Amino acid sequence: MLASTDLHTDSSRLSSSALERPLRLGLYVFAGSILFSLAGTLLLLVWPPLVATFGPYYTTLVKAPTWTYMVLLAALPILMYLPILGGRKMLFFIGWGAVIGGLSELIGTTTGYPFGEYAYTHWLGPRLFGHVPYFIPFSWFAMALISLDLARRISQKRVMRVVIAALFMVLWDVSLDPAMSHAFPFWQYPNGGFYYGMPFSNWVGWFVVSLVIIGGYEWLGGGLSATSPWAPMMYLLNGLFPFMLCLVYGFYPAFFFGALATLVPLVLTRTHTQLLAPFQRTPTPA
């Protein structure tokens, strides 16, 4: 029995070690796509004549870093948690998160429930049934898993973990919606709302859908047996992109509240000291 446990442990370490290089590379590209988008946006706002220079390439210059960001948002958590969950559980987590997230978005864009009436624009590429970009369901899977990781550091009680993780998902949206619907039109709310054109029902919908996804991770998927050192940095980067975009466009309240909301999970979980963990190489055993 002991030998079997040791073999399993060695296998997990080998798997984690083998994924370390692509994880680091992916994180650098992920951060690079954010910096490229922010720098390009700022440059065009400061010097509008550049729009004429880059006009023929503008669509590509927007879509290339954005699509890179969206692909890595889903791919990096797979690499992060594969050694923890194993292949079968990982497939369940991907499927459950993407299916529930995708269905909620499809229902939302066609009926207005539970998020309020909204519609995606062409910037995120081809759309499922003409409504939901293919990237979006996988972003639900990814951020719900990262939020659960952070919540696991706060409470050992399953119900509390699920609720806290769902709240972390809502906090992420504090700057996400103003940035992606008001600053740059990745999606739009035709009827407007109290917060940069977003209705309050959107946050209610985010919380409910997040509860379903994360609850499934816990009760159907067995939850996480360990946390990933990459989770704090991933959560920070995902918050950094929208709240810095709000700053660039001059939406200062959204920037302030978005930055504050992003820091809350990191402070509550005391993971701010672990933010550089992905950049610190693990010593090779002698």
PDB file of C-alpha atoms in Angstrom:
ATOM      1  CA  MET A   1       0.000   0.000   0.000  1.00  0.00           C
ATOM      2  CA  LEU A   2       2.811   2.398   0.893  1.00  0.00           C
ATOM      3  CA  ALA A   3       4.622   1.609  -2.358  1.00  0.00           C
ATOM      4  CA  SER A   4       1.452   2.359  -4.299  1.00  0.00           C
ATOM      5  CA  THR A   5       1.066   5.720  -2.535  1.00  0.00           C
ATOM      6  CA  ASP A   6       4.695   6.605  -3.194  1.00  0.00           C
ATOM      7  CA  LEU A   7       4.293   5.678  -6.854  1.00  0.00           C
ATOM      8  CA  HIS A   8       1.243   7.919  -7.129  1.00  0.00           C
ATOM      9  CA  THR A   9       3.107  10.798  -5.471  1.00  0.00           C
ATOM     10  CA  ASP A  10       6.113  10.402  -7.763  1.00  0.00           C
ATOM     11  CA  SER A  11       3.806  10.292 -10.775  1.00  0.00           C
ATOM     12  CA  SER A  12       2.108  13.526  -9.693  1.00  0.00           C
ATOM     13  CA  ARG A  13       5.444  15.238  -9.191  1.00  0.00           C
ATOM     14  CA  LEU A  14       6.649  14.091 -12.587  1.00  0.00           C
ATOM     15  CA  SER A  15       3.465  15.345 -14.215  1.00  0.00           C
ATOM     16  CA  SER A  16       3.729  18.715 -12.472  1.00  0.00           C
ATOM     17  CA  SER A  17       7.384  19.035 -13.409  1.00  0.00           C
ATOM     18  CA  ALA A  18       6.687  18.172 -17.047  1.00  0.00           C
ATOM     19  CA  LEU A  19       4.002  20.876 -17.243  1.00  0.00           C
ATOM     20  CA  GLU A  20       6.060  23.587 -15.570  1.00  0.00           C
ATOM     21  CA  ARG A  21       7.770  24.843 -18.729  1.00  0.00           C
ATOM     22  CA  PRO A  22       4.599  25.187 -20.865  1.00  0.00           C
ATOM     23  CA  LEU A  23       2.884  26.806 -17.873  1.00  0.00           C
ATOM     24  CA  ARG A  24       5.617  29.426 -17.539  1.00  0.00           C
ATOM     25  CA  LEU A  25       5.685  30.074 -21.269  1.00  0.00           C
ATOM     26  CA  GLY A  26       1.901  30.304 -21.398  1.00  0.00           C
ATOM     27  CA  LEU A  27       1.826  32.730 -18.478  1.00  0.00           C
ATOM     28  CA  TYR A  28       4.377  34.999 -20.168  1.00  0.00           C
ATOM     29  CA  VAL A  29       2.360  35.003 -23.401  1.00  0.00           C
ATOM     30  CA  PHE A  30      -0.855  35.560 -21.425  1.00  0.00           C
ATOM     31  CA  ALA A  31       0.650  38.567 -19.624  1.00  0.00           C
ATOM     32  CA  GLY A  32       2.147  39.770 -22.912  1.00  0.00           C
ATOM     33  CA  SER A  33      -1.232  39.744 -24.638  1.00  0.00           C
ATOM     34  CA  ILE A  34      -2.620  41.917 -21.837  1.00  0.00           C
ATOM     35  CA  LEU A  35       0.264  44.387 -21.999  1.00  0.00           C
ATOM     36  CA  PHE A  36       0.065  44.563 -25.810  1.00  0.00           C
ATOM     37  CA  SER A  37      -3.657  45.319 -25.716  1.00  0.00           C
ATOM     38  CA  LEU A  38      -3.327  47.959 -22.998  1.00  0.00           C
ATOM     39  CA  ALA A  39      -0.312  49.636 -24.624  1.00  0.00           C
ATOM     40  CA  GLY A  40      -1.950  49.672 -28.058  1.00  0.00           C
ATOM     41  CA  THR A  41      -5.184  51.108 -26.691  1.00  0.00           C
ATOM     42  CA  LEU A  42      -3.352  53.816 -24.770  1.00  0.00           C
ATOM     43  CA  LEU A  43      -1.212  54.716 -27.781  1.00  0.00           C
ATOM     44  CA  LEU A  44      -4.239  55.143 -30.047  1.00  0.00           C
ATOM     45  CA  LEU A  45      -6.044  57.256 -27.446  1.00  0.00           C
ATOM     46  CA  VAL A  46      -3.031  59.507 -26.884  1.00  0.00           C
ATOM     47  CA  TRP A  47      -2.185  59.825 -30.592  1.00  0.00           C
ATOM     48  CA  PRO A  48      -5.412  59.406 -32.639  1.00  0.00           C
ATOM     49  CA  PRO A  49      -3.689  59.959 -36.045  1.00  0.00           C
ATOM     50  CA  LEU A  50      -2.160  56.499 -35.626  1.00  0.00           C
ATOM     51  CA  VAL A  51      -5.600  55.060 -36.334  1.00  0.00           C
ATOM     52  CA  ALA A  52      -5.147  56.056 -39.981  1.00  0.00           C
ATOM     53  CA  THR A  53      -1.722  54.372 -40.067  1.00  0.00           C
ATOM     54  CA  PHE A  54      -2.902  51.114 -38.532  1.00  0.00           C
ATOM     55  CA  GLY A  55      -6.416  51.303 -39.958  1.00  0.00           C
ATOM     56  CA  PRO A  56      -6.117  48.327 -42.347  1.00  0.00           C
ATOM     57  CA  TYR A  57      -4.668  46.200 -39.535  1.00  0.00           C
ATOM     58  CA  TYR A  58      -6.832  47.471 -36.686  1.00  0.00           C
ATOM     59  CA  THR A  59      -9.177  44.481 -36.568  1.00  0.00           C
ATOM     60  CA  THR A  60      -6.270  42.024 -36.528  1.00  0.00           C
ATOM     61  CA  LEU A  61      -4.408  44.040 -33.892  1.00  0.00           C
ATOM     62  CA  VAL A  62      -7.455  43.860 -31.630  1.00  0.00           C
ATOM     63  CA  LYS A  63      -8.458  40.265 -32.269  1.00  0.00           C
ATOM     64  CA  ALA A  64      -5.011  38.629 -32.182  1.00  0.00           C
ATOM     65  CA  PRO A  65      -4.103  39.496 -28.556  1.00  0.00           C
ATOM     66  CA  THR A  66      -7.727  39.138 -27.417  1.00  0.00           C
ATOM     67  CA  TRP A  67      -8.128  35.667 -28.887  1.00  0.00           C
ATOM     68  CA  THR A  68      -4.690  34.666 -27.539  1.00  0.00           C
ATOM     69  CA  TYR A  69      -5.819  35.837 -24.113  1.00  0.00           C
ATOM     70  CA  MET A  70      -9.076  33.882 -24.314  1.00  0.00           C
ATOM     71  CA  VAL A  71      -7.395  30.657 -25.463  1.00  0.00           C
ATOM     72  CA  LEU A  72      -4.803  30.827 -22.672  1.00  0.00           C
ATOM     73  CA  LEU A  73      -7.453  31.716 -20.093  1.00  0.00           C
ATOM     74  CA  ALA A  74      -8.876  28.232 -20.660  1.00  0.00           C
ATOM     75  CA  ALA A  75      -5.636  26.367 -21.396  1.00  0.00           C
ATOM     76  CA  LEU A  76      -3.524  27.516 -18.451  1.00  0.00           C
ATOM     77  CA  PRO A  77      -5.921  26.215 -15.742  1.00  0.00           C
ATOM     78  CA  ILE A  78      -5.923  22.832 -17.493  1.00  0.00           C
ATOM     79  CA  LEU A  79      -2.139  22.707 -17.161  1.00  0.00           C
ATOM     80  CA  MET A  80      -2.337  24.062 -13.605  1.00  0.00           C
ATOM     81  CA  TYR A  81      -4.794  21.520 -12.248  1.00  0.00           C
ATOM     82  CA  LEU A  82      -4.134  18.405 -14.323  1.00  0.00           C
ATOM     83  CA  PRO A  83      -1.565  17.088 -11.781  1.00  0.00           C
ATOM     84  CA  ILE A  84      -4.070  17.739  -8.973  1.00  0.00           C
ATOM     85  CA  LEU A  85      -7.252  16.431 -10.579  1.00  0.00           C
ATOM     86  CA  GLY A  86      -5.989  13.781 -12.983  1.00  0.00           C
ATOM     87  CA  GLY A  87      -7.315  13.217 -16.474  1.00  0.00           C
ATOM     88  CA  ARG A  88     -10.863  12.008 -15.743  1.00  0.00           C
ATOM     89  CA  LYS A  89     -11.702  14.668 -13.166  1.00  0.00           C
ATOM     90  CA  MET A  90     -10.163  17.318 -15.380  1.00  0.00           C
ATOM     91  CA  LEU A  91     -12.438  16.311 -18.255  1.00  0.00           C
ATOM     92  CA  PHE A  92     -15.444  16.473 -15.930  1.00  0.00           C
ATOM     93  CA  PHE A  93     -14.503  19.926 -14.671  1.00  0.00           C
ATOM     94  CA  ILE A  94     -13.991  21.235 -18.218  1.00  0.00           C
ATOM     95  CA  GLY A  95     -17.259  19.705 -19.428  1.00  0.00           C
ATOM     96  CA  TRP A  96     -19.354  20.764 -16.452  1.00  0.00           C
ATOM     97  CA  GLY A  97     -18.042  24.322 -16.340  1.00  0.00           C
ATOM     98  CA  ALA A  98     -18.229  24.863 -20.094  1.00  0.00           C
ATOM     99  CA  VAL A  99     -21.668  23.264 -20.541  1.00  0.00           C
ATOM    100  CA  ILE A 100     -23.318  25.098 -17.636  1.00  0.00           C
ATOM    101  CA  GLY A 101     -21.589  28.353 -18.539  1.00  0.00           C
ATOM    102  CA  GLY A 102     -22.411  27.969 -22.214  1.00  0.00           C
ATOM    103  CA  LEU A 103     -26.064  27.081 -21.596  1.00  0.00           C
ATOM    104  CA  SER A 104     -26.511  30.006 -19.209  1.00  0.00           C
ATOM    105  CA  GLU A 105     -25.034  32.369 -21.797  1.00  0.00           C
ATOM    106  CA  LEU A 106     -27.156  30.904 -24.590  1.00  0.00           C
ATOM    107  CA  ILE A 107     -30.300  31.265 -22.483  1.00  0.00           C
ATOM    108  CA  GLY A 108     -29.181  34.740 -21.423  1.00  0.00           C
ATOM    109  CA  THR A 109     -28.571  36.046 -24.940  1.00  0.00           C
ATOM    110  CA  THR A 110     -31.886  34.667 -26.242  1.00  0.00           C
ATOM    111  CA  THR A 111     -34.231  35.350 -23.305  1.00  0.00           C
ATOM    112  CA  GLY A 112     -32.524  37.975 -21.142  1.00  0.00           C
ATOM    113  CA  TYR A 113     -32.409  35.647 -18.120  1.00  0.00           C
ATOM    114  CA  PRO A 114     -30.582  35.444 -15.758  1.00  0.00           C
ATOM    115  CA  PHE A 115     -28.162  38.253 -16.704  1.00  0.00           C
ATOM    116  CA  GLY A 116     -30.470  40.797 -18.311  1.00  0.00           C
ATOM    117  CA  GLU A 117     -30.717  41.529 -22.032  1.00  0.00           C
ATOM    118  CA  TYR A 118     -27.332  41.612 -23.760  1.00  0.00           C
ATOM    119  CA  ALA A 119     -25.652  40.522 -26.973  1.00  0.00           C
ATOM    120  CA  TYR A 120     -22.100  39.724 -28.056  1.00  0.00           C
ATOM    121  CA  THR A 121     -20.469  41.634 -30.891  1.00  0.00           C
ATOM    122  CA  HIS A 122     -18.185  40.216 -33.592  1.00  0.00           C
ATOM    123  CA  TRP A 123     -14.922  40.918 -31.742  1.00  0.00           C
ATOM    124  CA  LEU A 124     -14.798  37.546 -29.941  1.00  0.00           C
ATOM    125  CA  GLY A 125     -15.184  35.572 -33.136  1.00  0.00           C
ATOM    126  CA  PRO A 126     -17.611  32.842 -34.254  1.00  0.00           C
ATOM    127  CA  ARG A 127     -20.619  32.285 -32.015  1.00  0.00           C
ATOM    128  CA  LEU A 128     -22.495  29.209 -30.852  1.00  0.00           C
ATOM    129  CA  PHE A 129     -25.889  29.265 -32.619  1.00  0.00           C
ATOM    130  CA  GLY A 130     -25.027  32.822 -33.607  1.00  0.00           C
ATOM    131  CA  HIS A 131     -25.198  34.067 -30.010  1.00  0.00           C
ATOM    132  CA  VAL A 132     -22.322  33.022 -27.725  1.00  0.00           C
ATOM    133  CA  PRO A 133     -18.640  33.137 -28.763  1.00  0.00           C
ATOM    134  CA  TYR A 134     -16.989  29.730 -28.447  1.00  0.00           C
ATOM    135  CA  PHE A 135     -14.414  31.177 -26.044  1.00  0.00           C
ATOM    136  CA  ILE A 136     -16.970  32.170 -23.408  1.00  0.00           C
ATOM    137  CA  PRO A 137     -18.092  28.767 -22.007  1.00  0.00           C
ATOM    138  CA  PHE A 138     -14.472  27.801 -21.338  1.00  0.00           C
ATOM    139  CA  SER A 139     -13.800  31.049 -19.505  1.00  0.00           C
ATOM    140  CA  TRP A 140     -16.548  30.041 -17.048  1.00  0.00           C
ATOM    141  CA  PHE A 141     -14.804  26.714 -16.486  1.00  0.00           C
ATOM    142  CA  ALA A 142     -11.438  28.384 -15.941  1.00  0.00           C
ATOM    143  CA  MET A 143     -12.318  31.249 -13.622  1.00  0.00           C
ATOM    144  CA  ALA A 144     -14.726  29.149 -11.559  1.00  0.00           C
ATOM    145  CA  LEU A 145     -11.920  26.668 -10.917  1.00  0.00           C
ATOM    146  CA  ILE A 146      -9.440  29.394  -9.984  1.00  0.00           C
ATOM    147  CA  SER A 147     -12.024  30.999  -7.681  1.00  0.00           C
ATOM    148  CA  LEU A 148     -12.646  27.639  -6.011  1.00  0.00           C
ATOM    149  CA  ASP A 149      -8.902  27.272  -5.471  1.00  0.00           C
ATOM    150  CA  LEU A 150      -8.767  30.620  -3.648  1.00  0.00           C
ATOM    151  CA  ALA A 151     -11.915  29.863  -1.645  1.00  0.00           C
ATOM    152  CA  ARG A 152     -10.425  26.548  -0.521  1.00  0.00           C
ATOM    153  CA  ARG A 153      -7.736  28.528   1.291  1.00  0.00           C
ATOM    154  CA  ILE A 154     -10.389  30.266   3.394  1.00  0.00           C
ATOM    155  CA  SER A 155     -12.824  27.545   4.444  1.00  0.00           C
ATOM    156  CA  GLN A 156     -12.772  23.784   4.836  1.00  0.00           C
ATOM    157  CA  LYS A 157     -16.574  23.686   4.795  1.00  0.00           C
ATOM    158  CA  ARG A 158     -17.891  22.749   1.388  1.00  0.00           C
ATOM    159  CA  VAL A 159     -20.941  25.041   1.369  1.00  0.00           C
ATOM    160  CA  MET A 160     -18.880  28.010   2.469  1.00  0.00           C
ATOM    161  CA  ARG A 161     -16.242  27.298  -0.186  1.00  0.00           C
ATOM    162  CA  VAL A 162     -18.851  27.263  -2.938  1.00  0.00           C
ATOM    163  CA  VAL A 163     -20.465  30.513  -1.780  1.00  0.00           C
ATOM    164  CA  ILE A 164     -17.123  32.289  -1.336  1.00  0.00           C
ATOM    165  CA  ALA A 165     -15.886  31.135  -4.751  1.00  0.00           C
ATOM    166  CA  ALA A 166     -19.115  32.367  -6.376  1.00  0.00           C
ATOM    167  CA  LEU A 167     -18.619  35.746  -4.702  1.00  0.00           C
ATOM    168  CA  PHE A 168     -15.040  35.850  -6.051  1.00  0.00           C
ATOM    169  CA  MET A 169     -16.502  35.349  -9.532  1.00  0.00           C
ATOM    170  CA  VAL A 170     -18.803  38.350  -9.026  1.00  0.00           C
ATOM    171  CA  LEU A 171     -15.886  40.458  -7.778  1.00  0.00           C
ATOM    172  CA  TRP A 172     -14.028  39.683 -11.018  1.00  0.00           C
ATOM    173  CA  ASP A 173     -16.950  41.151 -12.949  1.00  0.00           C
ATOM    174  CA  VAL A 174     -16.836  44.507 -11.144  1.00  0.00           C
ATOM    175  CA  SER A 175     -14.378  45.864 -13.704  1.00  0.00           C
ATOM    176  CA  LEU A 176     -14.905  43.255 -16.432  1.00  0.00           C
ATOM    177  CA  ASP A 177     -18.308  44.458 -17.558  1.00  0.00           C
ATOM    178  CA  PRO A 178     -17.507  48.187 -17.726  1.00  0.00           C
ATOM    179  CA  ALA A 179     -14.329  47.394 -19.663  1.00  0.00           C
ATOM    180  CA  MET A 180     -15.785  44.895 -22.106  1.00  0.00           C
ATOM    181  CA  SER A 181     -19.183  46.480 -22.725  1.00  0.00           C
ATOM    182  CA  HIS A 182     -18.634  50.193 -22.166  1.00  0.00           C
ATOM    183  CA  ALA A 183     -14.950  50.849 -22.893  1.00  0.00           C
ATOM    184  CA  PHE A 184     -14.680  48.400 -25.779  1.00  0.00           C
ATOM    185  CA  PRO A 185     -17.805  46.691 -27.179  1.00  0.00           C
ATOM    186  CA  PHE A 186     -17.170  42.968 -26.826  1.00  0.00           C
ATOM    187  CA  TRP A 187     -20.780  42.735 -25.652  1.00  0.00           C
ATOM    188  CA  GLN A 188     -23.583  45.262 -25.198  1.00  0.00           C
ATOM    189  CA  TYR A 189     -26.630  45.862 -22.999  1.00  0.00           C
ATOM    190  CA  PRO A 190     -29.279  47.445 -25.266  1.00  0.00           C
ATOM    191  CA  ASN A 191     -31.511  48.588 -22.386  1.00  0.00           C
ATOM    192  CA  GLY A 192     -28.697  50.004 -20.266  1.00  0.00           C
ATOM    193  CA  GLY A 193     -28.326  49.737 -16.510  1.00  0.00           C
ATOM    194  CA  PHE A 194     -27.179  51.434 -13.318  1.00  0.00           C
ATOM    195  CA  TYR A 195     -23.477  50.515 -13.592  1.00  0.00           C
ATOM    196  CA  TYR A 196     -21.859  51.647 -16.842  1.00  0.00           C
ATOM    197  CA  GLY A 197     -24.877  50.428 -18.747  1.00  0.00           C
ATOM    198  CA  MET A 198     -24.996  47.063 -16.955  1.00  0.00           C
ATOM    199  CA  PRO A 199     -28.181  45.997 -15.095  1.00  0.00           C
ATOM    200  CA  PHE A 200     -27.952  44.719 -11.519  1.00  0.00           C
ATOM    201  CA  SER A 201     -29.478  41.430 -12.680  1.00  0.00           C
ATOM    202  CA  ASN A 202     -26.170  40.649 -14.394  1.00  0.00           C
ATOM    203  CA  TRP A 203     -24.398  40.255 -11.055  1.00  0.00           C
ATOM    204  CA  VAL A 204     -27.276  38.170  -9.711  1.00  0.00           C
ATOM    205  CA  GLY A 205     -26.982  35.933 -12.759  1.00  0.00           C
ATOM    206  CA  TRP A 206     -23.206  35.662 -12.354  1.00  0.00           C
ATOM    207  CA  PHE A 207     -23.619  34.577  -8.739  1.00  0.00           C
ATOM    208  CA  VAL A 208     -26.297  31.970  -9.489  1.00  0.00           C
ATOM    209  CA  VAL A 209     -24.482  30.438 -12.464  1.00  0.00           C
ATOM    210  CA  SER A 210     -21.222  30.415 -10.511  1.00  0.00           C
ATOM    211  CA  LEU A 211     -22.953  28.598  -7.636  1.00  0.00           C
ATOM    212  CA  VAL A 212     -24.156  25.896 -10.035  1.00  0.00           C
ATOM    213  CA  ILE A 213     -20.765  25.437 -11.691  1.00  0.00           C
ATOM    214  CA  ILE A 214     -18.703  25.480  -8.501  1.00  0.00           C
ATOM    215  CA  GLY A 215     -21.264  23.387  -6.641  1.00  0.00           C
ATOM    216  CA  GLY A 216     -20.905  20.788  -9.400  1.00  0.00           C
ATOM    217  CA  TYR A 217     -17.132  20.887  -9.046  1.00  0.00           C
ATOM    218  CA  GLU A 218     -17.498  20.170  -5.332  1.00  0.00           C
ATOM    219  CA  TRP A 219     -20.400  17.744  -5.043  1.00  0.00           C
ATOM    220  CA  LEU A 220     -20.246  15.970  -8.396  1.00  0.00           C
ATOM    221  CA  GLY A 221     -16.557  16.277  -9.200  1.00  0.00           C
ATOM    222  CA  GLY A 222     -15.150  15.781  -5.712  1.00  0.00           C
ATOM    223  CA  GLY A 223     -13.578  19.249  -5.460  1.00  0.00           C
ATOM    224  CA  LEU A 224      -9.889  20.088  -5.292  1.00  0.00           C
ATOM    225  CA  SER A 225      -7.537  18.012  -3.167  1.00  0.00           C
ATOM    226  CA  ALA A 226      -4.875  20.738  -3.248  1.00  0.00           C
ATOM    227  CA  THR A 227      -4.345  24.318  -4.388  1.00  0.00           C
ATOM    228  CA  SER A 228      -2.152  25.552  -7.208  1.00  0.00           C
ATOM    229  CA  PRO A 229       0.591  28.162  -6.654  1.00  0.00           C
ATOM    230  CA  TRP A 230      -0.410  29.653 -10.010  1.00  0.00           C
ATOM    231  CA  ALA A 231      -3.967  30.547  -8.933  1.00  0.00           C
ATOM    232  CA  PRO A 232      -3.275  33.938  -7.261  1.00  0.00           C
ATOM    233  CA  MET A 233      -1.343  35.234 -10.278  1.00  0.00           C
ATOM    234  CA  MET A 234      -4.008  34.028 -12.714  1.00  0.00           C
ATOM    235  CA  TYR A 235      -6.768  35.699 -10.702  1.00  0.00           C
ATOM    236  CA  LEU A 236      -4.766  38.928 -10.506  1.00  0.00           C
ATOM    237  CA  LEU A 237      -3.987  39.009 -14.240  1.00  0.00           C
ATOM    238  CA  ASN A 238      -7.620  38.371 -15.124  1.00  0.00           C
ATOM    239  CA  GLY A 239      -8.634  41.283 -12.945  1.00  0.00           C
ATOM    240  CA  LEU A 240      -5.737  43.458 -14.079  1.00  0.00           C
ATOM    241  CA  PHE A 241      -6.742  43.471 -17.742  1.00  0.00           C
ATOM    242  CA  PRO A 242     -10.265  44.920 -17.305  1.00  0.00           C
ATOM    243  CA  PHE A 243      -9.532  47.353 -14.474  1.00  0.00           C
ATOM    244  CA  MET A 244      -6.508  48.768 -16.292  1.00  0.00           C
ATOM    245  CA  LEU A 245      -8.618  49.059 -19.442  1.00  0.00           C
ATOM    246  CA  CYS A 246     -11.101  51.080 -17.383  1.00  0.00           C
ATOM    247  CA  LEU A 247      -8.217  53.330 -16.282  1.00  0.00           C
ATOM    248  CA  VAL A 248      -7.013  53.838 -19.859  1.00  0.00           C
ATOM    249  CA  TYR A 249     -10.517  54.848 -20.976  1.00  0.00           C
ATOM    250  CA  GLY A 250     -10.984  57.157 -17.996  1.00  0.00           C
ATOM    251  CA  PHE A 251     -13.631  55.139 -16.168  1.00  0.00           C
ATOM    252  CA  TYR A 252     -12.080  55.949 -12.819  1.00  0.00           C
ATOM    253  CA  PRO A 253     -14.813  54.626 -10.492  1.00  0.00           C
ATOM    254  CA  ALA A 254     -14.801  51.297 -12.366  1.00  0.00           C
ATOM    255  CA  PHE A 255     -10.998  51.234 -12.152  1.00  0.00           C
ATOM    256  CA  PHE A 256     -11.015  51.947  -8.417  1.00  0.00           C
ATOM    257  CA  PHE A 257     -13.760  49.500  -7.486  1.00  0.00           C
ATOM    258  CA  GLY A 258     -12.452  46.887  -9.925  1.00  0.00           C
ATOM    259  CA  ALA A 259      -8.927  47.053  -8.522  1.00  0.00           C
ATOM    260  CA  LEU A 260     -10.286  46.871  -4.984  1.00  0.00           C
ATOM    261  CA  ALA A 261     -12.539  43.924  -5.876  1.00  0.00           C
ATOM    262  CA  THR A 262      -9.613  42.068  -7.470  1.00  0.00           C
ATOM    263  CA  LEU A 263      -7.448  42.526  -4.387  1.00  0.00           C
ATOM    264  CA  VAL A 264     -10.111  41.372  -1.917  1.00  0.00           C
ATOM    265  CA  PRO A 265      -9.738  37.610  -2.644  1.00  0.00           C
ATOM    266  CA  LEU A 266      -5.937  37.872  -2.582  1.00  0.00           C
ATOM    267  CA  VAL A 267      -5.957  39.652   0.769  1.00  0.00           C
ATOM    268  CA  LEU A 268      -8.605  37.386   2.318  1.00  0.00           C
ATOM    269  CA  THR A 269      -6.739  34.272   1.276  1.00  0.00           C
ATOM    270  CA  ARG A 270      -3.360  35.799   2.193  1.00  0.00           C
ATOM    271  CA  THR A 271      -2.026  34.718  -1.177  1.00  0.00           C
ATOM    272  CA  HIS A 272      -0.431  38.080  -1.984  1.00  0.00           C
ATOM    273  CA  THR A 273       2.875  36.633  -0.804  1.00  0.00           C
ATOM    274  CA  GLN A 274       2.534  33.800  -3.352  1.00  0.00           C
ATOM    275  CA  LEU A 275       1.994  35.961  -6.441  1.00  0.00           C
ATOM    276  CA  LEU A 276       5.557  35.453  -7.689  1.00  0.00           C
ATOM    277  CA  ALA A 277       5.505  31.686  -7.118  1.00  0.00           C
ATOM    278  CA  PRO A 278       5.063  30.867 -10.840  1.00  0.00           C
ATOM    279  CA  PHE A 279       8.224  32.838 -11.621  1.00  0.00           C
ATOM    280  CA  GLN A 280      10.325  31.098  -8.983  1.00  0.00           C
ATOM    281  CA  ARG A 281      11.838  27.882 -10.284  1.00  0.00           C
ATOM    282  CA  THR A 282      11.480  24.821  -8.082  1.00  0.00           C
ATOM    283  CA  PRO A 283      14.907  23.441  -7.164  1.00  0.00           C
ATOM    284  CA  THR A 284      15.683  20.128  -8.807  1.00  0.00           C
ATOM    285  CA  PRO A 285      16.106  17.377  -6.159  1.00  0.00           C
ATOM    286  CA  ALA A 286      19.674  16.148  -5.819  1.00  0.00           C
TER     287      ALA A 286
END
